[in-house]
Coordinates of C-alpha atoms and ligand atoms in Angstrom, one line a residue:
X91 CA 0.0 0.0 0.0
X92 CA 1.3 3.3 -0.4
X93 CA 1.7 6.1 1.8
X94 CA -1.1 8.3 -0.4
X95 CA -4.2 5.9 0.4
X96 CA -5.1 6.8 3.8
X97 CA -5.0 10.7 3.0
X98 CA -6.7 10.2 0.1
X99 CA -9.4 8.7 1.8
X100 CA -9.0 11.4 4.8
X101 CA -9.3 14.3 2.1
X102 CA -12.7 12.2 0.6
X103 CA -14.0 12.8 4.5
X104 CA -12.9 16.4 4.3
X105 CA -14.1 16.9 0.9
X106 CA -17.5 15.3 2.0
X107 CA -17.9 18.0 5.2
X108 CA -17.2 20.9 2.7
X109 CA -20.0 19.9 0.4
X110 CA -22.8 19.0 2.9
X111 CA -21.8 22.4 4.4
X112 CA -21.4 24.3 1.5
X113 CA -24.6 26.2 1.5
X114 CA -23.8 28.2 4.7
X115 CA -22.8 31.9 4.1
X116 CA -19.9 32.2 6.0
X117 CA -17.1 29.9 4.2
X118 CA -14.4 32.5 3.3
X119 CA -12.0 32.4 6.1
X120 CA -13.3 28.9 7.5
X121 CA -12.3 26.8 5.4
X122 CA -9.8 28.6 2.9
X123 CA -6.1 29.1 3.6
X124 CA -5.5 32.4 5.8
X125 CA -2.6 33.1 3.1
X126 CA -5.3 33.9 0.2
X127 CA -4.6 37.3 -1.2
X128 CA -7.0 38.6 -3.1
X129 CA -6.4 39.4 -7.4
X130 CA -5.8 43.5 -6.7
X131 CA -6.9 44.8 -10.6
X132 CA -5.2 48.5 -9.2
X133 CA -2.1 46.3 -8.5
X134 CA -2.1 44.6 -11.6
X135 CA -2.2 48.3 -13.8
X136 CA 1.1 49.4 -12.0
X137 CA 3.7 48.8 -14.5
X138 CA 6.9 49.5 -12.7
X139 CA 10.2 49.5 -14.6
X140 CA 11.1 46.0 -13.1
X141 CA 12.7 44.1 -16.3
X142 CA 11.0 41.4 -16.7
X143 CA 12.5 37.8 -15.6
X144 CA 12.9 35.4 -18.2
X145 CA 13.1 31.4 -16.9
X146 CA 14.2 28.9 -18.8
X147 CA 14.3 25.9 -16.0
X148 CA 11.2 24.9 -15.1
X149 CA 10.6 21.5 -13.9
X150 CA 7.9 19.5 -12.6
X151 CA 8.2 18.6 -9.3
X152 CA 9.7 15.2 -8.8
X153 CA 7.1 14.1 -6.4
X154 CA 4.3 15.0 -8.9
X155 CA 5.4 13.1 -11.9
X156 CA 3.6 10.4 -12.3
X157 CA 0.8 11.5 -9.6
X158 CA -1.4 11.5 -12.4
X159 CA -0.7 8.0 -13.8
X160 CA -4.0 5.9 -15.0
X161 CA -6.0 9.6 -13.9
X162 CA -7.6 11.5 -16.9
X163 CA -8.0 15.3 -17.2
X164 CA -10.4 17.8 -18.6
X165 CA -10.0 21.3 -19.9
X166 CA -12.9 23.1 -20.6
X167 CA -11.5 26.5 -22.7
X168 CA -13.7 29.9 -22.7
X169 CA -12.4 33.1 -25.2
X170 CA -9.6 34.1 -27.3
X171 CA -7.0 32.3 -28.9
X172 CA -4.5 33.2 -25.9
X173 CA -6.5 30.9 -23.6
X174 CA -6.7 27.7 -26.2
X175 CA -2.8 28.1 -26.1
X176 CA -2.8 28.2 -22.2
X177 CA -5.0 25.0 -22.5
X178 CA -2.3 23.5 -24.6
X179 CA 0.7 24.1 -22.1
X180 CA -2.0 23.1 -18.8
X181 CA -2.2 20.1 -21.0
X182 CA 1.7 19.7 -21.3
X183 CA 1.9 19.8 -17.6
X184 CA -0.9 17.2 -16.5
X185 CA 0.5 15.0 -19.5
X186 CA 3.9 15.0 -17.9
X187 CA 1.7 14.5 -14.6
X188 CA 1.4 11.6 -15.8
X189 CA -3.2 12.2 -16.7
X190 CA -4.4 11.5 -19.7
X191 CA -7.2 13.7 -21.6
X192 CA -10.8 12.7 -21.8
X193 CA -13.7 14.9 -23.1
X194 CA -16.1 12.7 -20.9
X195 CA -16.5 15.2 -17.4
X196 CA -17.8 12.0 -15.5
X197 CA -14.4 9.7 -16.3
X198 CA -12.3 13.1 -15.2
X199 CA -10.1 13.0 -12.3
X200 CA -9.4 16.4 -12.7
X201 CA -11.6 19.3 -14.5
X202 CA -10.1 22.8 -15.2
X203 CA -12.4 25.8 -16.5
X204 CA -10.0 28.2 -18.2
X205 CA -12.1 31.2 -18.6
X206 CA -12.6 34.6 -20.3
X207 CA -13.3 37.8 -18.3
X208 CA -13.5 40.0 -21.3
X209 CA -17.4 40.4 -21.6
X210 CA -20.0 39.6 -18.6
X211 CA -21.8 36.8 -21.0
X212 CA -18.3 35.3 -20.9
X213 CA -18.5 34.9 -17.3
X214 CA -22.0 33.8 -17.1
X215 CA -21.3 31.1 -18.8
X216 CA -18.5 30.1 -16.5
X217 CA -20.9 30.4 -13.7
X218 CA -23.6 28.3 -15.4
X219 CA -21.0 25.8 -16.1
X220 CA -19.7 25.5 -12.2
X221 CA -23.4 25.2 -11.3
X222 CA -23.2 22.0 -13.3
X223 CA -19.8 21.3 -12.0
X224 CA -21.5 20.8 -7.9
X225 CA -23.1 17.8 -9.0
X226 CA -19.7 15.5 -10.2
X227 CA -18.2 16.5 -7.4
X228 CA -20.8 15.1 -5.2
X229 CA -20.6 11.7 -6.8
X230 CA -16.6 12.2 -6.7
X231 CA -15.7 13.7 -4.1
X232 CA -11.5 12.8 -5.2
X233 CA -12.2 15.1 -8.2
X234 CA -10.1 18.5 -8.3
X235 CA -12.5 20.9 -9.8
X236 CA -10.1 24.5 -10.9
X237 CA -11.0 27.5 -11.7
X238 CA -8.1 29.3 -14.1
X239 CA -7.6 32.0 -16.5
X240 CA -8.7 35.9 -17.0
X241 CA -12.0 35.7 -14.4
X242 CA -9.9 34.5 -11.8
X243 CA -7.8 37.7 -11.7
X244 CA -10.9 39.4 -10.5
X245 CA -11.2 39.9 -7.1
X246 CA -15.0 40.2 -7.3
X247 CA -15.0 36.6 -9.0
X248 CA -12.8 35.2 -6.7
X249 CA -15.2 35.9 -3.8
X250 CA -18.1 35.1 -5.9
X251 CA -16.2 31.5 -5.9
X252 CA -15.7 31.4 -2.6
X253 CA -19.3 32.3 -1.5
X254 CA -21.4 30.3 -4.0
X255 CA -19.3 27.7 -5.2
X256 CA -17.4 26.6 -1.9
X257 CA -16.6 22.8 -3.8
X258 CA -14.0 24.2 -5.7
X259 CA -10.9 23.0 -5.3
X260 CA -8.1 25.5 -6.7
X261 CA -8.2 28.6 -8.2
X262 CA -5.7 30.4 -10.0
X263 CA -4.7 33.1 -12.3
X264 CA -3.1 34.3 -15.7
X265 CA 0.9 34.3 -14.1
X266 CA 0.4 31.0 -12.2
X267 CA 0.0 28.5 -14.9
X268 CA 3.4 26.8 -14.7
X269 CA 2.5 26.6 -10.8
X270 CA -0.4 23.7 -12.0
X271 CA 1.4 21.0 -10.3
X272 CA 2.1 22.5 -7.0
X273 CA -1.4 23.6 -6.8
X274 CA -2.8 20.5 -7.9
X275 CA -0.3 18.7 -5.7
X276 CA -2.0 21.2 -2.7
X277 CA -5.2 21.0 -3.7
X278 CA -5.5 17.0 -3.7
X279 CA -3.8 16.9 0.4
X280 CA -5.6 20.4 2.0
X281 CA -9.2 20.5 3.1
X282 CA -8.7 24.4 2.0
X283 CA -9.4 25.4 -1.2
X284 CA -6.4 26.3 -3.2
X285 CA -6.3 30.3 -4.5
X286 CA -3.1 31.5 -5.9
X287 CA -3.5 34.8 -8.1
X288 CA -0.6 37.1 -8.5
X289 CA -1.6 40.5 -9.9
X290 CA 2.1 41.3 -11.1
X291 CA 3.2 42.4 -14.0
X292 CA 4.0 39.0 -15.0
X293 CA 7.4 36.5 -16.0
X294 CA 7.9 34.5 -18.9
X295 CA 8.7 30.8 -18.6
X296 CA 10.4 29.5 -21.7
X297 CA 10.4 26.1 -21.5
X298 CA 6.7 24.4 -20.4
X299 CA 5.8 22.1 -21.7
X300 CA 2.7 22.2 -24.6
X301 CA 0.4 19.5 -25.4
X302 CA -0.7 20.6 -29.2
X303 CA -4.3 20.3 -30.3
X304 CA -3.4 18.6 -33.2
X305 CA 0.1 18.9 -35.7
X306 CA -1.0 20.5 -38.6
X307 CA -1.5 23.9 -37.0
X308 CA 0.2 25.4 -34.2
X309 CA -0.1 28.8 -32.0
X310 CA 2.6 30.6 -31.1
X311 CA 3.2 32.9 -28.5
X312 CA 5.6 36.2 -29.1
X313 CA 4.6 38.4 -26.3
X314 CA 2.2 38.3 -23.5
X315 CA 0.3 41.6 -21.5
X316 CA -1.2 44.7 -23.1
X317 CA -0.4 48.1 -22.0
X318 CA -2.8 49.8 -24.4
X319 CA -5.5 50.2 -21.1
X320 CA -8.6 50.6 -23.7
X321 CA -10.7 52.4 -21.2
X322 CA -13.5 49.4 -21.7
X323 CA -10.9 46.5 -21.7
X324 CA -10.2 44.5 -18.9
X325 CA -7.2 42.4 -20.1
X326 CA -4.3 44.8 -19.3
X327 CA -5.7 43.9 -16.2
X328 CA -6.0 40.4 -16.0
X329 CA -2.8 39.7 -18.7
X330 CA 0.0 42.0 -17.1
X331 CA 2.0 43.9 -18.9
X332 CA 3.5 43.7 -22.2
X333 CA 6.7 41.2 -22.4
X334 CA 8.0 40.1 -25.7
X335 CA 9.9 36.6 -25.8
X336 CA 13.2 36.8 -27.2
X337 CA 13.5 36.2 -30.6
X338 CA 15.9 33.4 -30.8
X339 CA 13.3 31.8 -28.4
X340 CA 10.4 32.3 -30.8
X341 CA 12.7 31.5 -34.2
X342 CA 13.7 27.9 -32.3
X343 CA 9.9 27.1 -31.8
X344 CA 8.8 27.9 -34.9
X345 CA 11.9 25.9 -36.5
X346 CA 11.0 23.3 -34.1
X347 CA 7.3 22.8 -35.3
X348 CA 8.6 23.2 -39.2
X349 CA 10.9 20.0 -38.4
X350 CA 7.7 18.4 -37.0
X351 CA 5.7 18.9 -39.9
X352 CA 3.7 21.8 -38.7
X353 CA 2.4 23.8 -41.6
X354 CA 0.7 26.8 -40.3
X355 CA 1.5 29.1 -37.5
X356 CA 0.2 32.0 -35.9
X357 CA 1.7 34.4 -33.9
X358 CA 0.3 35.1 -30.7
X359 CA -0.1 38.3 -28.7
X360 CA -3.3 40.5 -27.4
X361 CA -1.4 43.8 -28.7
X362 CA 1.0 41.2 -31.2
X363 CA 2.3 44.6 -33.3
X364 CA 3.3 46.0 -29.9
X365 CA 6.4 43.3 -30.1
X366 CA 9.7 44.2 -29.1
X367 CA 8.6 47.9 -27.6
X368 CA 9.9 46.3 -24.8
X369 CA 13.4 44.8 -25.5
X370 CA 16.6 46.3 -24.9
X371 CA 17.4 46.5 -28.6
X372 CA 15.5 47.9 -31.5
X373 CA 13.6 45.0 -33.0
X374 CA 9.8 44.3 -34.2
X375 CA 7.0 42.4 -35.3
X376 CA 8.3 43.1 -38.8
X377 CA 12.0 42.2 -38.1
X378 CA 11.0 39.1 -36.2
X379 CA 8.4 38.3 -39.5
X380 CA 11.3 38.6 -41.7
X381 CA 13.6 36.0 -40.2
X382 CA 10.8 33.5 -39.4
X383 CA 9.6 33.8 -43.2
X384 CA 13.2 31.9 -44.0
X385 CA 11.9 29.0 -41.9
X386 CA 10.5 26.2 -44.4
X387 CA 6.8 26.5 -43.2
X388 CA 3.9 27.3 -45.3
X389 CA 1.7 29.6 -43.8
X390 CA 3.0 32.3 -41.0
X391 CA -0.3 34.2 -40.1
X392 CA -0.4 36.8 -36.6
X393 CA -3.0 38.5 -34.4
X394 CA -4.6 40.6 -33.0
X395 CA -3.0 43.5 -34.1
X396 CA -3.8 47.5 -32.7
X397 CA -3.7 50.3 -35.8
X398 CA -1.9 52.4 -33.5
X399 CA 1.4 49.6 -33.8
X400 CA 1.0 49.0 -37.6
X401 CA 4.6 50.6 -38.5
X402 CA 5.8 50.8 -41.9
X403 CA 8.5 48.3 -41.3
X404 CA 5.9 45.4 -40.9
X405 CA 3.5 46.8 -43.9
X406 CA 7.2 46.5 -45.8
X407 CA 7.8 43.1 -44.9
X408 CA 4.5 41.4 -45.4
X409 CA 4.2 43.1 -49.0
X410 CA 6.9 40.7 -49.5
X411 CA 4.8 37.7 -49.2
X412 CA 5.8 34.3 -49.2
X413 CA 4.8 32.2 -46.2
X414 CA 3.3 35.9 -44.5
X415 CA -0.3 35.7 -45.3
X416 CA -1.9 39.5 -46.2
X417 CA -4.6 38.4 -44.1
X418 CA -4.9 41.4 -41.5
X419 CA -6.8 41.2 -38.6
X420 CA -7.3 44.9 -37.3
X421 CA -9.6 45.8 -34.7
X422 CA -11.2 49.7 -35.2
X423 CA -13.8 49.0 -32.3
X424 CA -15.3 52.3 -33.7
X425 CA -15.6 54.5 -37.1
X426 CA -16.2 57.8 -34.9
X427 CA -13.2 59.6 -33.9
X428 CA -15.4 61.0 -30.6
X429 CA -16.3 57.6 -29.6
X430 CA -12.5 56.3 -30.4
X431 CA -11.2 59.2 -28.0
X432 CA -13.2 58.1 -25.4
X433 CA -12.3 54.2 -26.2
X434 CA -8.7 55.7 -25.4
X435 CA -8.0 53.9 -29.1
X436 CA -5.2 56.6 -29.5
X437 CA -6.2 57.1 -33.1
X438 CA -8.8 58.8 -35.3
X439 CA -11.1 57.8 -37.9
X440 CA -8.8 59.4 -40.2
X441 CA -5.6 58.3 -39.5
X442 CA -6.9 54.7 -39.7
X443 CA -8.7 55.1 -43.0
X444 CA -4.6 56.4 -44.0
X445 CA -3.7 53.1 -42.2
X446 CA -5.5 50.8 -44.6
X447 CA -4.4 53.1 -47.8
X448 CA -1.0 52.1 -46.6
X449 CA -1.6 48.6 -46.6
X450 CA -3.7 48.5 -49.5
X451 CA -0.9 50.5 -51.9
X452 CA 1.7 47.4 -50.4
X453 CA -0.9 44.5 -50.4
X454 CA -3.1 45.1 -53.0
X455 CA -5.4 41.7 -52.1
X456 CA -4.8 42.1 -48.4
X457 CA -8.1 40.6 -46.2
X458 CA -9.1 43.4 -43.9
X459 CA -11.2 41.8 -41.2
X460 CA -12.0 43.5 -37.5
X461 CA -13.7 43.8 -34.2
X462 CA -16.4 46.4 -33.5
X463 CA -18.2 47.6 -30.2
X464 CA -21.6 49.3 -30.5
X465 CA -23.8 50.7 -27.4
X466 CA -20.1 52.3 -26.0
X467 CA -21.3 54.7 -23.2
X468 CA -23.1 58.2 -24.9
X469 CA -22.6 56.6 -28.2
X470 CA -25.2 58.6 -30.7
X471 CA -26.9 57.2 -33.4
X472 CA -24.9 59.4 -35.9
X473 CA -21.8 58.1 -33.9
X474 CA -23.3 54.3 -35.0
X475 CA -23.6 55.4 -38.4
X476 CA -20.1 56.5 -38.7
X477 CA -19.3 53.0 -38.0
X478 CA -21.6 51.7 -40.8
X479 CA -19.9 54.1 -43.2
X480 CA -16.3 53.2 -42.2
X481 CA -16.9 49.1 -42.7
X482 CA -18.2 50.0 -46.1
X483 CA -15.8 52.3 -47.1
X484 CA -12.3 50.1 -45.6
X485 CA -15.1 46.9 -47.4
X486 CA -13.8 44.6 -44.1
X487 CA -14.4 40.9 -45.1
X488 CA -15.5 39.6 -41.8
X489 CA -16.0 41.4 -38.3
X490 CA -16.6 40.1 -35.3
X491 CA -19.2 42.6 -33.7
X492 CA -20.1 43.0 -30.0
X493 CA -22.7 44.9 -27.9
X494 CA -20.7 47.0 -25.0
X495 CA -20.4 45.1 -22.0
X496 CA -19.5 47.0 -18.4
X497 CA -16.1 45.5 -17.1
X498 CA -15.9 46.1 -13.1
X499 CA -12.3 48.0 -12.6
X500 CA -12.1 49.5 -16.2
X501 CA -12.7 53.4 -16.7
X502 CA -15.7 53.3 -18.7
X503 CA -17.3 50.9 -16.2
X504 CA -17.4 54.2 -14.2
X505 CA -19.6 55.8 -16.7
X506 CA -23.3 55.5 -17.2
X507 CA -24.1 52.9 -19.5
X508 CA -26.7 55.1 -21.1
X509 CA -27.5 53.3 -24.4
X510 CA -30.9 50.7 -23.6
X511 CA -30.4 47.7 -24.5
X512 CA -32.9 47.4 -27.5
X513 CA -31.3 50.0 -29.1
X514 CA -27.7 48.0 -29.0
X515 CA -29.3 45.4 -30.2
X516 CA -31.0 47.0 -33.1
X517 CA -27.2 48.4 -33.7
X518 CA -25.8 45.3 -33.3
X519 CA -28.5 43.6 -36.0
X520 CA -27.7 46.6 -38.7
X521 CA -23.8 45.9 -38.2
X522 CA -24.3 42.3 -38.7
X523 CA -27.1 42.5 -41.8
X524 CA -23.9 45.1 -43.3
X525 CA -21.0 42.6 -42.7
X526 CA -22.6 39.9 -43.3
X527 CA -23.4 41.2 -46.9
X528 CA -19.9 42.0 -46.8
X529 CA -18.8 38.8 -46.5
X530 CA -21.3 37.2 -49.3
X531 CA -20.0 39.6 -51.5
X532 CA -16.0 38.5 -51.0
X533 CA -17.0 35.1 -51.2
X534 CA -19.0 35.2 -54.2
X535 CA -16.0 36.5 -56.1
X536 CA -14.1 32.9 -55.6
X537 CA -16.9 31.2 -57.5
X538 CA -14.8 29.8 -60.7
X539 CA -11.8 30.3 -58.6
X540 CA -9.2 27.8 -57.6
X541 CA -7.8 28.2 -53.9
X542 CA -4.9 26.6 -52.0
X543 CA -6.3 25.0 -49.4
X544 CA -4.6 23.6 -45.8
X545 CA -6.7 20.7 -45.2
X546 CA -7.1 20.7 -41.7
X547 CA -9.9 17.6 -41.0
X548 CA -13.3 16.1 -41.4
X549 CA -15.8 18.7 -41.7
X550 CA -17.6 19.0 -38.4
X551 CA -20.8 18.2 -40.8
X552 CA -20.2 15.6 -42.7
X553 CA -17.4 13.2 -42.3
X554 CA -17.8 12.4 -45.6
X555 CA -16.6 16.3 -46.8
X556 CA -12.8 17.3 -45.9
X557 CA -12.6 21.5 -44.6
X558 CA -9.6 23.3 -44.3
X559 CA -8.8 27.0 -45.0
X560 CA -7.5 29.3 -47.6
X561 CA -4.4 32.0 -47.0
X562 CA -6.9 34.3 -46.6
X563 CA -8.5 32.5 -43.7
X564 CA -11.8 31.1 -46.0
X565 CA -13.2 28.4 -44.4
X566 CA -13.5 25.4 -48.0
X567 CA -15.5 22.2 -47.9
X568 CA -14.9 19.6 -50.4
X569 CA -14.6 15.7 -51.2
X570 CA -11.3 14.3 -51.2
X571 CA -9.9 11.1 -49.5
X572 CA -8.5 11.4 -45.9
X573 CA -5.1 10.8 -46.7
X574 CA -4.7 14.8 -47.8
X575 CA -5.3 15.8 -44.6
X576 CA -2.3 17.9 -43.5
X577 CA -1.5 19.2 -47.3
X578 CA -2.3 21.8 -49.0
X579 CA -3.9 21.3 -52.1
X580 CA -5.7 23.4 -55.1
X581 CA -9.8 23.4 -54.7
X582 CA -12.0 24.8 -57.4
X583 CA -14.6 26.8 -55.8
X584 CA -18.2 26.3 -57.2
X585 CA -20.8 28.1 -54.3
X586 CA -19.9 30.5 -51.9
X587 CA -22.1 31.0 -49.0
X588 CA -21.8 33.8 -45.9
X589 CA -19.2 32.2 -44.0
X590 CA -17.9 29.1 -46.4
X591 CA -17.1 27.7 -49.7
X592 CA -17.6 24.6 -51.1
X593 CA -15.6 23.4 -54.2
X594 CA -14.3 20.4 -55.5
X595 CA -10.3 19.2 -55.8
X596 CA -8.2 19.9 -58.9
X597 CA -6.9 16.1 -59.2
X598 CA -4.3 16.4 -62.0
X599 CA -2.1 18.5 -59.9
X600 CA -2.2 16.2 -56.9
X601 CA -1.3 13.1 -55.8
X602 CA -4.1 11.3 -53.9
Ligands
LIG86 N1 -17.4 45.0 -24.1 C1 -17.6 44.5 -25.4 N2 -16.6 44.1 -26.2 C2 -15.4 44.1 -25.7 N3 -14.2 43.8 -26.3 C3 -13.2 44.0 -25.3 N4 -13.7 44.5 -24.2 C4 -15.1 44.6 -24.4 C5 -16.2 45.0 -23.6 N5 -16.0 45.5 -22.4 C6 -14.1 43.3 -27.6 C7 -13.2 44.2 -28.5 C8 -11.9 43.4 -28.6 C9 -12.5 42.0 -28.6 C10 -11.5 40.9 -28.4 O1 -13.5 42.1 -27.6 O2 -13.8 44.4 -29.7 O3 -11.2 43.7 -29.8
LIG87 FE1 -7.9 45.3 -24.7 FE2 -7.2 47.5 -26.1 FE3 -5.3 45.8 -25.1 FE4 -6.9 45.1 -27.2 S1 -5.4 46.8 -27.2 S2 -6.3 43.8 -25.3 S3 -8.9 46.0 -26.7 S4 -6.7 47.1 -23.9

C-alpha cells in the first residue's frame, strides 16, 4: 500500500464536510487558507520598470510526476485564442503529470475551466458551467474541480467562488499557470481550497511544456500583457503587462514545429504589433516576421493586431509575401473619432482610413477583417452610423461585432451605460445584416476560382466532406480522400455561402 491511500481517503472525509456544508454563508476564512490574497486589478495596472525575468528551468516537481498515472483530465477552454494556447501548455503539464485527456466530465479526475473575463456573458457562462460542476463533485468527491484564466484575476470573482461555489478546489490566475502542479499537488492533500493569483506584472517561462491540439497547426506565442489600457478592456488587467519573448526563443519554436511537420503558425499576442517595444534593442513584429519567413513552413499568419502599432516596417515586410499571409486582422472598435477618443483607441477615424491606404498601396489583395463595439457609453446614433460608413468604405471581409459590456475595474465601467439595450441590439443587428453582406459579396468572387487550401480535417458536418482554409482564412469544404489531410492542395470553388465555400479538388495536380 502506499503512503497516499489513507489521505486520500482522509481528504474524501474532508471533501464530503465541505460539500454537505457548503450552502452556509460564512465559508471565506473557514475553510480557505489564511494566506489567500486577493487578485488587486489596481495592482495589476502598476507597470513599474522591473525588467522582466525570463526562466528557462522549469521543472515538474519530482514528487508530482507520475501522480497522475491511470488519472484523466479535462479542460474546458472559454475566449480568445490566448486561452486555447494556455489550455495546450495546462495540457503539457498534466501530460507529464502523468493524466491522460478525456472529453467525458464523469471519467475526469481532474476538470479545469479556463475562462474569459473580457465580456460579462463570458462569465456567465462560467458560472452556469460551475453550477453544473457541484453535482460531479458530489458523486466524486476525489475530483479537483479548478478555476483558471482571465475571471480568476478578479477579485469580485474570486469571492463570488468562494461564496457560491465553496466545492471548488483550486483557483488560479493568468501568471500562475506553470505553478499547476504544485497547486494541484495542494489542492488534492488540503481540506482548504487552493487560490493563488498574483496580480504582477507577470514573467515569462520559456520552456513548459505544450500539449498541441493537433500537428497541422500550431499557436505561437511572441509576447504576452497589453499596455494599451482601452478604457473598456479588462485584459491589461488580467494579462500584465507587455513582455516580448526573445526572438531566438520564438525562431527555435517555430523551426522546431517546421521540423515536426507543422504547416501553419500563428503568432500570438493580445497587442501582437506592440512586439519588441519592450526589448533592450531595437527589433519588431516586422524584423522578427522577416527572419521567421526563411523557416521552411507554409503559412505564418499573426494576431490581433492595434492600428496604433501597424509601423511601416511590418507593412514593408508582409508586401513581401511568401509564407506571411496579407490576411490582417485589425480591430477599429469604432468608425467615430469622438467615440474612439473616449475608447482611449489613441487614433482617429482618419488616421486609420490612411492606415488601410497604406496597406492596400503594399498588399493590393490584403483581407481586412475587425472587431467592432456598439452601445459604447453616450454613443449617438450618428456616432453608430459612422461606423456603418467606415466598414463600407475600408469593405472589411468579416468582423466580429459586439454589444458593449461593463467590465468592473475599467474606466468606462465608471460611466453611465446610457445606451438601452434594445437599441444595441438594433445596432448590433444593422452591423451584422452590413457585414454579413460583406462577407457574401468576398465570397462570391471565388466562384470559378481555384484556392490553395490547408486541409485541416473532417468537416464538423459531414465526415464524408474534408474542410480546411485558404491564406486568406476562407473556411472550403470539399470531397477528397482522408489521406490529404495535413496538405495543402488546389480546390476549385463552385458556391460561396456567408461564411464558407464549397468546391471540389483539382486532381491532375495532386497526388491522392
Ligand atoms: N465589451 C464589449 N466588447 C469588448 N471587447 C473588449 N472589451 C469589451 C467590452 N468590455 C471586444 C473588443 C476586442 C475584442 C477581443 O473584444 O472588440 O477587440
Ligand atoms: Fe484590450 Fe485595447 Fe489591449 Fe486590445 S489593445 S487587449 S482592446 S486594452
Amino acid at each position: 500500500m502506499t503512503e497516499q491511500k489513507p489521505e486520500q481517503s482522509n481528504t474524501n472525509d474532508q471533501n464530503l464536510d465541505r460539500l454537505k456544508n457548503m450552502e452556509s454563508d460564512d465559508l471565506i476564512g473557514k475553510y480557505f487558507q489564511t494566506t489567500y490574497q486577493p487578485p488587486n486589478l489596481k495592482k495589476a495596472k502598476k507597470r513599474l520598470k522591473k525588467d522582466v525575468d525570463i526562466h528557462y528551468d522549469y521543472d515538474i516537481p519530482e514528487e508530482m510526476k507520475g501522480i497522475g498515472k491511470g488519472k484523466k483530465y479535462l479542460i474546458r477552454t472559454y475566449g480568445c485564442q490566448m486561452n486555447e494556447h494556455d489550455t495546450e501548455v495546462m495540457a503539457g503539464l498534466l501530460t507529464d503529470m502523468g493524466y491522460e485527456s478525456t472529453s467525458v466530465a464523469k471519467e475526469a479526475d481532474i476538470i479545469l475551466l479556463n475562462t474569459c473575463a473580457i465580456r460579462e456573458n463570458a462569465e456567465n457562462k462560467v458560472f452556469g458551467e460551475l453550477g453544473h460542476m457541484k453535482s460531479l463533485k458530489v458523486e466524486n468527491p476525489d475530483l479537483i474541480l479548478g478555476v483558471c484564466g482571465c475571471m480568476s484575476q478578479e477579485e469580485s470573482v474570486v469571492n463570488r467562488i468562494l461564496k457560491k461555489h465553496p466545492f471548488v478546489d483550486m483557483i488560479f490566475g493568468t501568471h500562475n499557470i506553470h505553478r499547476l502542479p504544485s497547486l494541484v499537488k495542494e489542492a488534492m492533500f488540503s481540506k482548504a481550497m487552493v487560490v493563488e493569483v498574483w496580480s504582477k506584472e507577470g514573467d515569462i517561462i520559456e520552456n513548459l511544456p505544450k500539449a498541441r491540439k493537433g500537428n497541422i497547426k500550431a499557436w505561437v506565442n511572441i509576447m504576452y500583457g497589453c499596455d494599451k489600457f482601452c478604457t473598456y478592456c479588462i485584459v491589461p488587467y488580467t494579462r500584465g503587462k507587455e513582455r516580448s519573448r526573445l526572438p531566438e526563443d520564438i525562431i527555435e519554436e517555430v523551426r522546431h514545429l517546421a521540423a515536426n511537420g507543422y504547416k501553419e503558425i500563428t503568432l500570438l499576442g493580445q497587442n501582437v504589433n506592440a512586439y519588441g517595444k519592450d526589448l533592450e534593442f531595437n527589433y519588431g513584429l516586422g524584423d522578427l516576421m522577416e527572419e521567421l519567413s526563411k523557416i521552411d513552413i507554409p503559412r505564418i499568419r499573426f494576431t490581433t493586431s492595434h492600428p496604433r502599432d501597424f509601423d511601416d516596417r511590418l507593412i514593408e515586410v508582409l508586401a513581401q509575401g511568401g509564407n506571411l499571409l496579407d490576411h490582417i486582422h485589425l480591430p477599429v472598435q469604432s468608425g467615430s473619432s469622438d467615440v474612439l477618443r473616449i475608447m482611449a483607441r489613441r487614433y482617429t477615424r482618419e488616421d486609420y482610413l490612411e492606415l488601410v491606404r497604406k496597406i492596400r498601396e503594399a498588399m493590393p489583395n490584403a483581407t481586412l477583417t475587425t472587431d467592432i463595439i456598439v452601445g459604447f457609453p453616450n454613443e449617438t446614433d450618428e456616432q453608430f452610423e459612422e461606423t456603418m460608413t467606415l466598414i463600407e468604405e475600408v469593405g472589411f471581409e468579416s468582423a466580429f461585432t459586439f454589444i458593449y459590456s461593463p467590465r468592473d475595474g475599467t474606466p468606462a465601467a465608471k460611466w453611465e451605460d446610457n445606451i438601452p439595450m434594445d437599441v444595441k441590439k438594433e445596432r448590433l443587428q444593422r452591423l451584422n445584416k452590413l457585414v454579413n453582406a460583406q462577407s457574401k459579396e468576398a465570397m462570391d468572387a471565388y466562384v470559378g476560382e481555384v484556392v490553395d487550401v490547408l486541409v485541416e480535417g473532417e468537416s464538423k458536418k459531414d465526415p464524408d466532406v474534408l474542410s480546411g482554409h485558404t491564406e486568406r482564412n476562407k473556411l472550403v469544404n470539399f470531397k477528397a480522400p482522408k489521406s490529404l489531410i495535413g496538405q495543402i492542395v488546389p480546390v476549385k470553388i463552385h458556391t460561396a455561402k456567408t461564411w464558407s465555400l464549397d468546391g471540389d479538388l483539382v486532381t491532375d495536380t495532386v497526388e491522392v
